[in-house]
PDB file of N, CA and C in Angstrom:
ATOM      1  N   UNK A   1     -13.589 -30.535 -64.538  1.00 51.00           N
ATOM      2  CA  UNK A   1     -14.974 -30.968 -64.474  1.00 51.00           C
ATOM      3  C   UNK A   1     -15.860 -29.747 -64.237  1.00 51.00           C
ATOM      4  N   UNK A   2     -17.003 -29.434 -64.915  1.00 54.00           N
ATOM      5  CA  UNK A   2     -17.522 -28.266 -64.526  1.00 54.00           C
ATOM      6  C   UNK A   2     -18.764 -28.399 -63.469  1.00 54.00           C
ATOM      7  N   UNK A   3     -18.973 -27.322 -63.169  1.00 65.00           N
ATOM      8  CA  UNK A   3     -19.775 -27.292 -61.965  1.00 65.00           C
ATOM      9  C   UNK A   3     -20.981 -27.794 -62.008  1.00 65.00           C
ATOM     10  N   UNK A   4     -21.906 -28.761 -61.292  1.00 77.00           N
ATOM     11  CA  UNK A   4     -23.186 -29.265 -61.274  1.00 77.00           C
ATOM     12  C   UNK A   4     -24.144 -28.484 -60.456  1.00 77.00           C
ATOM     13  N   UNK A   5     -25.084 -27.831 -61.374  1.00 85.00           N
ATOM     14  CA  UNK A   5     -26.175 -27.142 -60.261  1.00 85.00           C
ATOM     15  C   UNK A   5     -26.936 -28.026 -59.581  1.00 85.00           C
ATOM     16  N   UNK A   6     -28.189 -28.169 -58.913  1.00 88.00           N
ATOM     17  CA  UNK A   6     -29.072 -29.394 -58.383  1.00 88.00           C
ATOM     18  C   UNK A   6     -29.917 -29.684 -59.209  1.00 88.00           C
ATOM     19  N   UNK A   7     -30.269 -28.917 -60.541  1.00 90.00           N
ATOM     20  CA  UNK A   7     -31.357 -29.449 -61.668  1.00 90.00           C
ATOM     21  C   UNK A   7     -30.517 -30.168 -62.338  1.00 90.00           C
ATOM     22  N   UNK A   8     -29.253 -30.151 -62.856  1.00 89.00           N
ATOM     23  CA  UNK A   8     -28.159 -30.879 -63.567  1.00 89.00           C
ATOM     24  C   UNK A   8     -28.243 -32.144 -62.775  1.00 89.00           C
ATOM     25  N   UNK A   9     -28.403 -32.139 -61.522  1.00 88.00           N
ATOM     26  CA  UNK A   9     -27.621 -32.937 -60.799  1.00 88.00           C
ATOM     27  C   UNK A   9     -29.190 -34.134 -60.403  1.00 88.00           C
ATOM     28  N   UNK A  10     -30.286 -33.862 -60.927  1.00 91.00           N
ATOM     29  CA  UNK A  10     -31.298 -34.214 -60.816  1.00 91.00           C
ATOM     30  C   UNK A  10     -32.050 -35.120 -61.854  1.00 91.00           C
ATOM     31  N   UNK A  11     -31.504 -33.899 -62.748  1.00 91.00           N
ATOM     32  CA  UNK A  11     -31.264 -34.545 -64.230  1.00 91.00           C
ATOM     33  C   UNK A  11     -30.541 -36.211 -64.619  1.00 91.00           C
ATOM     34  N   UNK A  12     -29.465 -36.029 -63.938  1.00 90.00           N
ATOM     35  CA  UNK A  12     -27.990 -37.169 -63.908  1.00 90.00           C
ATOM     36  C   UNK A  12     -29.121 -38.386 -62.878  1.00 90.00           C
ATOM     37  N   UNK A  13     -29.878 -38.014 -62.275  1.00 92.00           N
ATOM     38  CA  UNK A  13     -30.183 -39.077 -61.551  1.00 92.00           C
ATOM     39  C   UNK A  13     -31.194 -39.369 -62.408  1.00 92.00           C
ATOM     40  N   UNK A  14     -32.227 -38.557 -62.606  1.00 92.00           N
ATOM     41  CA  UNK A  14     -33.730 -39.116 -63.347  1.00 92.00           C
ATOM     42  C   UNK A  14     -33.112 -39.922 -64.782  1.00 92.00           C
ATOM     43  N   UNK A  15     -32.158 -39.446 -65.606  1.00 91.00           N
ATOM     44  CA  UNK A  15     -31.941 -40.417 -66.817  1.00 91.00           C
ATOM     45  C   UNK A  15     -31.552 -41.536 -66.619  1.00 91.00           C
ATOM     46  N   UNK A  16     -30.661 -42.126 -65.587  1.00 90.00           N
ATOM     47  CA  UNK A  16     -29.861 -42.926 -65.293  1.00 90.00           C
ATOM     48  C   UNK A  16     -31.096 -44.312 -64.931  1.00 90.00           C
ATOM     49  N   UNK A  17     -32.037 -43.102 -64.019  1.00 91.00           N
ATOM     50  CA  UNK A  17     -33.285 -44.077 -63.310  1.00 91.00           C
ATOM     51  C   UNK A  17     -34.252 -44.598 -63.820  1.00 91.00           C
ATOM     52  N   UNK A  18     -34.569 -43.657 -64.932  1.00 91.00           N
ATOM     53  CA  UNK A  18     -35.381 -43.933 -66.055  1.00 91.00           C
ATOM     54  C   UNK A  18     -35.155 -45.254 -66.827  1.00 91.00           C
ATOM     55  N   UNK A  19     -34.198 -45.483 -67.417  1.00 89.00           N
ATOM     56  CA  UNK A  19     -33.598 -45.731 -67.759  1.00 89.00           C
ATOM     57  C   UNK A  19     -33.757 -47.720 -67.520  1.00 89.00           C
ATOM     58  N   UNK A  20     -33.239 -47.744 -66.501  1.00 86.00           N
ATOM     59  CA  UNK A  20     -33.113 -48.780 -65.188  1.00 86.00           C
ATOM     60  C   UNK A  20     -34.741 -49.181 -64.827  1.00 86.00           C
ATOM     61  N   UNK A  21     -35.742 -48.057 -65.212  1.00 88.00           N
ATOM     62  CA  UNK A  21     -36.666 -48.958 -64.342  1.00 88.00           C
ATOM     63  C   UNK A  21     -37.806 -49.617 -66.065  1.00 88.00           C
ATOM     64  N   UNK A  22     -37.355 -48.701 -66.977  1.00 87.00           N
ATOM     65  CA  UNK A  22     -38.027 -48.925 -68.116  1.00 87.00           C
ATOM     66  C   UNK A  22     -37.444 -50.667 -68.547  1.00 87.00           C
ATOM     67  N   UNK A  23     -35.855 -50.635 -68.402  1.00 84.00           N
ATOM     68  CA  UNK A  23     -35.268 -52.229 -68.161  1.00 84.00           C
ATOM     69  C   UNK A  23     -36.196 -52.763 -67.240  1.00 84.00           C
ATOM     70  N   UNK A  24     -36.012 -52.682 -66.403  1.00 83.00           N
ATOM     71  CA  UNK A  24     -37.059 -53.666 -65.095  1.00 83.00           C
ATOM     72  C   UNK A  24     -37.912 -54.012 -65.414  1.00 83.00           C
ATOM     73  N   UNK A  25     -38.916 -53.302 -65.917  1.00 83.00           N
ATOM     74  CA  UNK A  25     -40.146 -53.231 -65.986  1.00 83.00           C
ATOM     75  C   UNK A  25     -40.910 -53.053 -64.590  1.00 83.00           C
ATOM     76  N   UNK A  26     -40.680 -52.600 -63.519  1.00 83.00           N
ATOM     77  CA  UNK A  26     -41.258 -52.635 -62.408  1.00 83.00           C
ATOM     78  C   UNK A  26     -41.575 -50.957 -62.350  1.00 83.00           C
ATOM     79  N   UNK A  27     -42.773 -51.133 -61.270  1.00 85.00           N
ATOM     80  CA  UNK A  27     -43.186 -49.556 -60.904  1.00 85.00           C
ATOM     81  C   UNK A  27     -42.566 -48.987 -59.716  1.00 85.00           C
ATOM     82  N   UNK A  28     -41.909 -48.451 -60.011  1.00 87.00           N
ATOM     83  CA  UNK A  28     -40.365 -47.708 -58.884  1.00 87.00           C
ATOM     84  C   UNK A  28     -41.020 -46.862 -57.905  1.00 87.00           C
ATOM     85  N   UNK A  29     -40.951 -47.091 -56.895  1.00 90.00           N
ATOM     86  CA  UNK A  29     -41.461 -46.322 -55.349  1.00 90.00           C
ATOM     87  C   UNK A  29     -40.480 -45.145 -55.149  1.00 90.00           C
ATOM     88  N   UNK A  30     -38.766 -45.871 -55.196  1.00 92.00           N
ATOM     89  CA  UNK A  30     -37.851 -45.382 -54.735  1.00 92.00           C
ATOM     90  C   UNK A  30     -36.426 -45.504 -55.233  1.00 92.00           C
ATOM     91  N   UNK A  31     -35.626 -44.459 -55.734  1.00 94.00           N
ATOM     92  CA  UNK A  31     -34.304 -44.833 -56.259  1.00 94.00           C
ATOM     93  C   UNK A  31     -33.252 -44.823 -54.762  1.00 94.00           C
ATOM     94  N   UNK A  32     -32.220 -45.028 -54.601  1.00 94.00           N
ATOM     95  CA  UNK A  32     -31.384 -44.939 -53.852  1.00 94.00           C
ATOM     96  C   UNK A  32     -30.590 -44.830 -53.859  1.00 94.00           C
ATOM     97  N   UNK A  33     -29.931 -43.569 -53.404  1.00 95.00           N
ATOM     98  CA  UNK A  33     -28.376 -43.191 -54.091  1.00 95.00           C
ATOM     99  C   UNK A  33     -27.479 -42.706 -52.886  1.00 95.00           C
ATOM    100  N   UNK A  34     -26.594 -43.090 -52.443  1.00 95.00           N
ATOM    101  CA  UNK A  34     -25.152 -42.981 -51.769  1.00 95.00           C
ATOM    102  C   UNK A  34     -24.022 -41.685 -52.051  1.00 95.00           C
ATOM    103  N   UNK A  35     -23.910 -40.898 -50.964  1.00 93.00           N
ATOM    104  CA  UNK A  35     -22.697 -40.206 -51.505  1.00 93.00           C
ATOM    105  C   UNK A  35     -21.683 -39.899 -50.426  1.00 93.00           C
ATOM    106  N   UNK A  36     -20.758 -39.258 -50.061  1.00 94.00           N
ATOM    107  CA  UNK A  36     -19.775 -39.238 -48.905  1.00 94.00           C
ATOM    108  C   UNK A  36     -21.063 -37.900 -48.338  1.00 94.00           C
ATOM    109  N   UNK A  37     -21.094 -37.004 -48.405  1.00 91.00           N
ATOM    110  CA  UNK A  37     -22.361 -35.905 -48.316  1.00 91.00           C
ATOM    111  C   UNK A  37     -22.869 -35.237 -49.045  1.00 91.00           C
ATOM    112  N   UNK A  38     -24.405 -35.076 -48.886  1.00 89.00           N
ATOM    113  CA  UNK A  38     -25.095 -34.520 -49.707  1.00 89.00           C
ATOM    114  C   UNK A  38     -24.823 -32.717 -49.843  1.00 89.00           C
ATOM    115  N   UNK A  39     -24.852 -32.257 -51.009  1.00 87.00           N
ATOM    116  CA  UNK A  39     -24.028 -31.205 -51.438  1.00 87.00           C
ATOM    117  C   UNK A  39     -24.671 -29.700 -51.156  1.00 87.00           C
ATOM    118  N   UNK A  40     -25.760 -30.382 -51.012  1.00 88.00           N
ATOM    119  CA  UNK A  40     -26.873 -29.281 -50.677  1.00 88.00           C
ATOM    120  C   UNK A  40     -27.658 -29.265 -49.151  1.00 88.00           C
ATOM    121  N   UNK A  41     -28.508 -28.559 -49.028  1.00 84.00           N
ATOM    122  CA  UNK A  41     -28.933 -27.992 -47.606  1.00 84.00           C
ATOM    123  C   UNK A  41     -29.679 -29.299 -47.842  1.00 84.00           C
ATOM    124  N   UNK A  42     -30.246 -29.266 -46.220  1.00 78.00           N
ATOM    125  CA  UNK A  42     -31.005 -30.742 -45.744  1.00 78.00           C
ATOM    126  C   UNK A  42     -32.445 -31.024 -46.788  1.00 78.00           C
ATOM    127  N   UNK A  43     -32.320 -32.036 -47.084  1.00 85.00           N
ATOM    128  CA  UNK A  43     -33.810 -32.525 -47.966  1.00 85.00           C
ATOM    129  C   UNK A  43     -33.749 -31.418 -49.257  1.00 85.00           C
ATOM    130  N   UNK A  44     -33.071 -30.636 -49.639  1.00 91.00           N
ATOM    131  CA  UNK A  44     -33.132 -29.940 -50.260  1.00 91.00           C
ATOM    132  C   UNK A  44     -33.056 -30.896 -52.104  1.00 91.00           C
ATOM    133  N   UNK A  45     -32.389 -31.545 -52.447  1.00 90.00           N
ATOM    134  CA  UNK A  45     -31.605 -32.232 -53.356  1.00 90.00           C
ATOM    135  C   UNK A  45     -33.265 -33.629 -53.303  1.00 90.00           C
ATOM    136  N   UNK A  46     -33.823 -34.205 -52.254  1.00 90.00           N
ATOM    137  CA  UNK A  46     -34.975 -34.697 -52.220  1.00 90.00           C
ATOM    138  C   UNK A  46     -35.993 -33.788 -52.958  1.00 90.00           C
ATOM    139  N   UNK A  47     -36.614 -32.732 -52.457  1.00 91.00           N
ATOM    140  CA  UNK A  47     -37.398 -32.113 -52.930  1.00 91.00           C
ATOM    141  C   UNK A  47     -37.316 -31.472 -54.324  1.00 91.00           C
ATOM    142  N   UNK A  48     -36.415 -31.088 -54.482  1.00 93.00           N
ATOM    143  CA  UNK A  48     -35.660 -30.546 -56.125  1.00 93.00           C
ATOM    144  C   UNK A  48     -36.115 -31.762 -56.558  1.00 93.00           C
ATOM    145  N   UNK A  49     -35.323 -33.041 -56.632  1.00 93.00           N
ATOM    146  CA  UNK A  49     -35.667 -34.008 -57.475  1.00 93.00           C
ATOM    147  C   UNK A  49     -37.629 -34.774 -57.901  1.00 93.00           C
ATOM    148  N   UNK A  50     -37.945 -34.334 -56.861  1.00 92.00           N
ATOM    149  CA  UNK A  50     -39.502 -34.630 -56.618  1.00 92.00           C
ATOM    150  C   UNK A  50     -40.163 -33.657 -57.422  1.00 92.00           C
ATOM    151  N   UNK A  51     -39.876 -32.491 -57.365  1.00 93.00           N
ATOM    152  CA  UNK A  51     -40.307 -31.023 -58.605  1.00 93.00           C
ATOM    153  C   UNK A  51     -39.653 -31.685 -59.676  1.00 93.00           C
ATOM    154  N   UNK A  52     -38.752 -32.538 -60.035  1.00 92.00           N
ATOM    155  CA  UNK A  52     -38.064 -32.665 -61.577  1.00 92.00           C
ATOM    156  C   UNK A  52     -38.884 -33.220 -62.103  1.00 92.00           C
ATOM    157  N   UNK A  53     -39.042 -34.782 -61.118  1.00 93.00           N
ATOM    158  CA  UNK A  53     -40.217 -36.088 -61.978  1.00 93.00           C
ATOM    159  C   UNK A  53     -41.455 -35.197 -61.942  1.00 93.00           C
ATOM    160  N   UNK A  54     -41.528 -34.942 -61.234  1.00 92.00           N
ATOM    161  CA  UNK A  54     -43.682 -34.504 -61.150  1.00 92.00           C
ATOM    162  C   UNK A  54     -44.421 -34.728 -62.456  1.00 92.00           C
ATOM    163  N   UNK A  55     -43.974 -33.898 -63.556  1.00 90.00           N
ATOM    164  CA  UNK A  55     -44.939 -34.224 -64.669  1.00 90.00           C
ATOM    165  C   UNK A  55     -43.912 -35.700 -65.704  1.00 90.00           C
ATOM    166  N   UNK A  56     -43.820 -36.563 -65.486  1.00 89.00           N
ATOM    167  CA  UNK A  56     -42.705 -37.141 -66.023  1.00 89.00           C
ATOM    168  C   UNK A  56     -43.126 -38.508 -65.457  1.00 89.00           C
ATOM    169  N   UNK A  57     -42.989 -40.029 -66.326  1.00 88.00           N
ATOM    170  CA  UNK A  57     -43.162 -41.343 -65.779  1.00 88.00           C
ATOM    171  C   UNK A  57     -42.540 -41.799 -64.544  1.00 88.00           C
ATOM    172  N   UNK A  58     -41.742 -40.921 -63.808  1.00 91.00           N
ATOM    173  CA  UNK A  58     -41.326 -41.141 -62.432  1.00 91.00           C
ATOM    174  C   UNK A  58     -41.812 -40.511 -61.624  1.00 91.00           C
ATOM    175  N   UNK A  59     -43.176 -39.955 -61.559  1.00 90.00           N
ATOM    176  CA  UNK A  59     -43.832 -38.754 -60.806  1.00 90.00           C
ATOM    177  C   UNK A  59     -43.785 -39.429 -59.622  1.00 90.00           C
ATOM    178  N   UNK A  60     -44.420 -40.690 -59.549  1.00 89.00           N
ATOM    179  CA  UNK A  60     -44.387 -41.185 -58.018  1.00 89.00           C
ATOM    180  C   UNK A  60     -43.039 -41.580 -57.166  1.00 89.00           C
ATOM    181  N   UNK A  61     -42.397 -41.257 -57.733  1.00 92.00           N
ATOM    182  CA  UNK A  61     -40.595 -41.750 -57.233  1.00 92.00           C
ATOM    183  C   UNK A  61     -40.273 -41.400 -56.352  1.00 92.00           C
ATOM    184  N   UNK A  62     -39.532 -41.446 -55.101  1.00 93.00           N
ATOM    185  CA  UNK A  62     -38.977 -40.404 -54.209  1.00 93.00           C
ATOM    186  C   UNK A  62     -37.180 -41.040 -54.275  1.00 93.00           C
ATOM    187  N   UNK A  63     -36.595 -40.113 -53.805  1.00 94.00           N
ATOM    188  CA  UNK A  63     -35.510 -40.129 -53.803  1.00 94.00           C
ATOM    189  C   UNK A  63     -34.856 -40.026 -52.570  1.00 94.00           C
ATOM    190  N   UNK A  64     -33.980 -41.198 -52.093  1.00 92.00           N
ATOM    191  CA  UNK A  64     -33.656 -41.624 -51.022  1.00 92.00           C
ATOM    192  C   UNK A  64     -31.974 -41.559 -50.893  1.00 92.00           C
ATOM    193  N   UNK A  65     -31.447 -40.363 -50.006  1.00 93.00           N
ATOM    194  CA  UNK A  65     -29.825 -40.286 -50.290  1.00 93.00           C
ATOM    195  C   UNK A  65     -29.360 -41.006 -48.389  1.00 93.00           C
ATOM    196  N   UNK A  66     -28.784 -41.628 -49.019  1.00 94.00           N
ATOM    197  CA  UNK A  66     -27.761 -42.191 -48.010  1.00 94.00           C
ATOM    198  C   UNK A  66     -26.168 -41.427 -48.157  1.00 94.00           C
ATOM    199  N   UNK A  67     -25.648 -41.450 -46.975  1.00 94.00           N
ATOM    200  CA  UNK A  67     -24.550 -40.973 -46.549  1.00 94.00           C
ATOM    201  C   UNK A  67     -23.730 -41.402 -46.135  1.00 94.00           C
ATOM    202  N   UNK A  68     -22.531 -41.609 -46.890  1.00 95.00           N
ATOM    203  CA  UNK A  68     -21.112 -42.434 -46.019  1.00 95.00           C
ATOM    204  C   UNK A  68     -19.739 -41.923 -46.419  1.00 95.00           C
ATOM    205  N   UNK A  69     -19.151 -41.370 -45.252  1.00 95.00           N
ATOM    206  CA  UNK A  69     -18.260 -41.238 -45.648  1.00 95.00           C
ATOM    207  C   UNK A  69     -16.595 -41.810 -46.280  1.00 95.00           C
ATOM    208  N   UNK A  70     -16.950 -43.219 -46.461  1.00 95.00           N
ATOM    209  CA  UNK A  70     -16.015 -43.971 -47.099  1.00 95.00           C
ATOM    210  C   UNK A  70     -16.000 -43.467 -48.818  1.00 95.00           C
ATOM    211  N   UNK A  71     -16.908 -42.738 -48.968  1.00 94.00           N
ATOM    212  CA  UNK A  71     -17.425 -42.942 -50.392  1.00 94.00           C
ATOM    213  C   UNK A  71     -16.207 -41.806 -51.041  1.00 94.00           C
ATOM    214  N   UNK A  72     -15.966 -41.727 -52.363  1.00 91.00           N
ATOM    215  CA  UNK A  72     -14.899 -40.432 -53.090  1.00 91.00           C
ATOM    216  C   UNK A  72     -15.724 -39.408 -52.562  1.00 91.00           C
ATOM    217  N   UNK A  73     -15.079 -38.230 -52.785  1.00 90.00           N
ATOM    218  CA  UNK A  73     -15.289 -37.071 -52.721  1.00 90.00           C
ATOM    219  C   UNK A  73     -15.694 -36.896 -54.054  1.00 90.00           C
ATOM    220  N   UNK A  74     -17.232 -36.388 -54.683  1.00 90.00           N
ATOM    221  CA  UNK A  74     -17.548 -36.094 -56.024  1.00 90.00           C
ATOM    222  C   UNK A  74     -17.753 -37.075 -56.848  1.00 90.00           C
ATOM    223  N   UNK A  75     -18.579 -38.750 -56.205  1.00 92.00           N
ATOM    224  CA  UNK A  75     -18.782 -39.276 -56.379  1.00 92.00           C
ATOM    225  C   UNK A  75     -20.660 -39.801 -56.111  1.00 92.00           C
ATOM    226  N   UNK A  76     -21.639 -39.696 -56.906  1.00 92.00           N
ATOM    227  CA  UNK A  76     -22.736 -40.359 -56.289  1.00 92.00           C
ATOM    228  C   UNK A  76     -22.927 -41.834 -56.854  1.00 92.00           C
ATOM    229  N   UNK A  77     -23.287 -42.888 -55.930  1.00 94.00           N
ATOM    230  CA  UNK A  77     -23.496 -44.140 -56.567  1.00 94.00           C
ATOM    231  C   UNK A  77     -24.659 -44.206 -56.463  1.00 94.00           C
ATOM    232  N   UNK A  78     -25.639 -44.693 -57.763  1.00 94.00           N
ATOM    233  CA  UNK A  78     -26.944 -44.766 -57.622  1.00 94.00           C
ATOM    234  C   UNK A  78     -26.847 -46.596 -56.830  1.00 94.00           C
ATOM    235  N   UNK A  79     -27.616 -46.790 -56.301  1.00 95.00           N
ATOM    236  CA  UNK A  79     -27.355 -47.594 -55.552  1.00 95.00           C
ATOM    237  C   UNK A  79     -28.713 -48.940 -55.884  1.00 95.00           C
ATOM    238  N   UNK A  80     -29.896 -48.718 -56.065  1.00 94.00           N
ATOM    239  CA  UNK A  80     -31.262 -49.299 -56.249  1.00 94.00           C
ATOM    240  C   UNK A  80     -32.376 -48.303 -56.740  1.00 94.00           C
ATOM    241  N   UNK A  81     -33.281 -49.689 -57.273  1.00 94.00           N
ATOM    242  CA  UNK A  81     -34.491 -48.739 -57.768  1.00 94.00           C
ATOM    243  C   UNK A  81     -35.163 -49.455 -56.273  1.00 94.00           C
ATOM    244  N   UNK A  82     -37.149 -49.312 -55.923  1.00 92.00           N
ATOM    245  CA  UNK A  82     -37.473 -50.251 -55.001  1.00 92.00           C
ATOM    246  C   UNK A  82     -38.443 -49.946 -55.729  1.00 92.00           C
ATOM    247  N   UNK A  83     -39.295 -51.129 -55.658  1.00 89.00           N
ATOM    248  CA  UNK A  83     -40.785 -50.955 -56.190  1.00 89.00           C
ATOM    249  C   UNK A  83     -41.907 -50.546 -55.253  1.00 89.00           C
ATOM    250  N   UNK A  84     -43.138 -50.643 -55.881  1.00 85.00           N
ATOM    251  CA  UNK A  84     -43.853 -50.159 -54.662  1.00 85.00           C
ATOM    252  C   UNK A  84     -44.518 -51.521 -53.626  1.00 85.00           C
ATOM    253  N   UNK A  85     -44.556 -51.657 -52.471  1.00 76.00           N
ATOM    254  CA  UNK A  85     -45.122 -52.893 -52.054  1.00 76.00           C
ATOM    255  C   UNK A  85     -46.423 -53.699 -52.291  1.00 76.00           C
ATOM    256  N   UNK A  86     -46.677 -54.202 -51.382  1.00 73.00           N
ATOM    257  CA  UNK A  86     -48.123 -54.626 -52.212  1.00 73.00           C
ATOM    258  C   UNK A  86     -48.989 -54.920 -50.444  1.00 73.00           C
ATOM    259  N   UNK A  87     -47.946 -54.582 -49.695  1.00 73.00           N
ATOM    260  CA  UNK A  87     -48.609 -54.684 -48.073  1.00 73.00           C
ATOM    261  C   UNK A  87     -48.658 -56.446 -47.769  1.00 73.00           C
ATOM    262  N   UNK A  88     -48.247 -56.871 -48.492  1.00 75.00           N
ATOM    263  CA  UNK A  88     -47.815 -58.489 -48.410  1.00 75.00           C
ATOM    264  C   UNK A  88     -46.456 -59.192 -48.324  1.00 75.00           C
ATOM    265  N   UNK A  89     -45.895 -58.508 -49.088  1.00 72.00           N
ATOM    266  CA  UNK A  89     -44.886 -59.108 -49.253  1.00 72.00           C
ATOM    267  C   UNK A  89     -43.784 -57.617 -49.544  1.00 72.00           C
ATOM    268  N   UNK A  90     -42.646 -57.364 -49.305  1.00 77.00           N
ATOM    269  CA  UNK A  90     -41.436 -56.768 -49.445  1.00 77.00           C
ATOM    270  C   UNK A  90     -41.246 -56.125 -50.817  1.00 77.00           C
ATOM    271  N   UNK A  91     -41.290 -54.874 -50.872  1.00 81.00           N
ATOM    272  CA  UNK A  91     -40.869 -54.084 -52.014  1.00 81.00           C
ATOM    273  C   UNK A  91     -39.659 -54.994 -52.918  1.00 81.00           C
ATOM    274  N   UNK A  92     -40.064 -55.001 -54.499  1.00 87.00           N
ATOM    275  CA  UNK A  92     -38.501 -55.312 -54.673  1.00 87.00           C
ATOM    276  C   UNK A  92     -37.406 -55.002 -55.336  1.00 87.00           C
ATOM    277  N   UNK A  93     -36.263 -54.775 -55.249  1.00 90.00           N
ATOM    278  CA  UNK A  93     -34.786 -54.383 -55.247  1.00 90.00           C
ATOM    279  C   UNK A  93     -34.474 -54.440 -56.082  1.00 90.00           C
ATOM    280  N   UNK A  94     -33.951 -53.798 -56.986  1.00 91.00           N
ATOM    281  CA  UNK A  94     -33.154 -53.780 -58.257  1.00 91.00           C
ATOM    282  C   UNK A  94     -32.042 -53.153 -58.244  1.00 91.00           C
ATOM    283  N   UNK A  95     -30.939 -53.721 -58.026  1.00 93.00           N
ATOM    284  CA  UNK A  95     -29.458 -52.851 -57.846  1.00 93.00           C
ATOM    285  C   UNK A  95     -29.256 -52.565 -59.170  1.00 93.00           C
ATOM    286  N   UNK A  96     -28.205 -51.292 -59.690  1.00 92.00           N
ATOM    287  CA  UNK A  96     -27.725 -50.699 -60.803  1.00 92.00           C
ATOM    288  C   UNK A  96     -27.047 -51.846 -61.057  1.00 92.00           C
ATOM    289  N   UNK A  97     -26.620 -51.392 -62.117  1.00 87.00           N
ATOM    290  CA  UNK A  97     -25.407 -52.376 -62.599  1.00 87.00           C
ATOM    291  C   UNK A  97     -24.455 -51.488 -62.322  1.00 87.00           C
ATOM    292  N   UNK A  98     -23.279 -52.462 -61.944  1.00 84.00           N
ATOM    293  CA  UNK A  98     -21.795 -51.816 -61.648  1.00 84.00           C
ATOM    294  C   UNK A  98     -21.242 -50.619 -62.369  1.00 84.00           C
ATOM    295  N   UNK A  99     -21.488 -51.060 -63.914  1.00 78.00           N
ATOM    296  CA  UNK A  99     -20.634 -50.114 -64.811  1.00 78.00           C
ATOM    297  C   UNK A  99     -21.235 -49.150 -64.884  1.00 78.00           C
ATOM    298  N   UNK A 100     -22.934 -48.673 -64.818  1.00 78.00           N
ATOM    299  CA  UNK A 100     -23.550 -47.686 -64.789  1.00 78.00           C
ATOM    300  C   UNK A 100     -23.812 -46.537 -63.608  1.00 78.00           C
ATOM    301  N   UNK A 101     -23.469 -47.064 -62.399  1.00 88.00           N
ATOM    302  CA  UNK A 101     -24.166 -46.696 -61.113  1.00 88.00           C
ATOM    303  C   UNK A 101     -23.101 -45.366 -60.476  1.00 88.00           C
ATOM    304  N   UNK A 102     -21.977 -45.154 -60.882  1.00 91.00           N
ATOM    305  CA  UNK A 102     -20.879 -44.389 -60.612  1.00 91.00           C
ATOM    306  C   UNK A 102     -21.416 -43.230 -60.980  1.00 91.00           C
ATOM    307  N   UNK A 103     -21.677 -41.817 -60.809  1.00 88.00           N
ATOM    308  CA  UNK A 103     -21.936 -40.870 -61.693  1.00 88.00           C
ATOM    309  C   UNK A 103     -20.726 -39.585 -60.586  1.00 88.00           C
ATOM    310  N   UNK A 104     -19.764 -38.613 -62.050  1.00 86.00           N
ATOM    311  CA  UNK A 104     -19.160 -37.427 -61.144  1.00 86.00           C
ATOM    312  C   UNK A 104     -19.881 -36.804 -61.048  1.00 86.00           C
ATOM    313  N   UNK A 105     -19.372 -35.849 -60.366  1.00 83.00           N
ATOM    314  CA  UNK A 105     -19.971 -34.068 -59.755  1.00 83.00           C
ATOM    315  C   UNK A 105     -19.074 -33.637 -58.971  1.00 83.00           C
ATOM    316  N   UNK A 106     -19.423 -32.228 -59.468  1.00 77.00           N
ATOM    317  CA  UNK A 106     -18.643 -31.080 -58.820  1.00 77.00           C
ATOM    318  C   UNK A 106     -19.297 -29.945 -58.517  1.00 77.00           C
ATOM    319  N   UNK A 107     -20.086 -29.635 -57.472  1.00 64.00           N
ATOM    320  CA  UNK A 107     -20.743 -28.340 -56.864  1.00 64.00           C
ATOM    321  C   UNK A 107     -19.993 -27.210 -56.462  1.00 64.00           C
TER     322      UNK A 107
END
């Protein structure tokens, strides 16, 4: 498997998300993605991804990594899109689909 830099690895998330929210049709606040640990320095892999969308239909997106270590080693699961709220009622949830949500890497 060859090596993933954090623009590669930013990349792998924005298509996947894109993707998912253009299906939805909803206006995405937030993706959410799971990994055993994040591969890079703190918030680092957040902010990279926030410079990726900027000029791009996910500009307002932020990217939300959760951490567990049950998860593979070299495994990220995109996990949800969230929309944006409306101060009424609860953002809402759109889980990946199963077969899509798996993505490798190797740093």
């Amino acid at each position: 498997m060859k090596m993933m830099n954090m623009e590669e690895f930013c990349y792998k998330i924005y298509k996947h998300t894109f993707a998912h929210v253009l299906h939805s049709g909803i206006y995405a606040a937030h993706v959410i993605v799971w990994m055993r640990k994040n591969p890079f320095a703190e918030n680092q892999l957040e902010e990279a991804f926030h410079k990726f969308v900027w000029d791009t239909p996910l500009s307002n997106m932020d990217l939300s990594i959760m951490e567990d270590s049950s998860i593979e080693e070299g495994v990220l699961l995109l996990d949800a899109i969230e929309s944006f709220g409306d101060g009424e009622s609860l953002p809402e949830r759109i889980p990946f689909d199963k077969d899509l949500k798996k993505i490798h890497y190797q740093v």
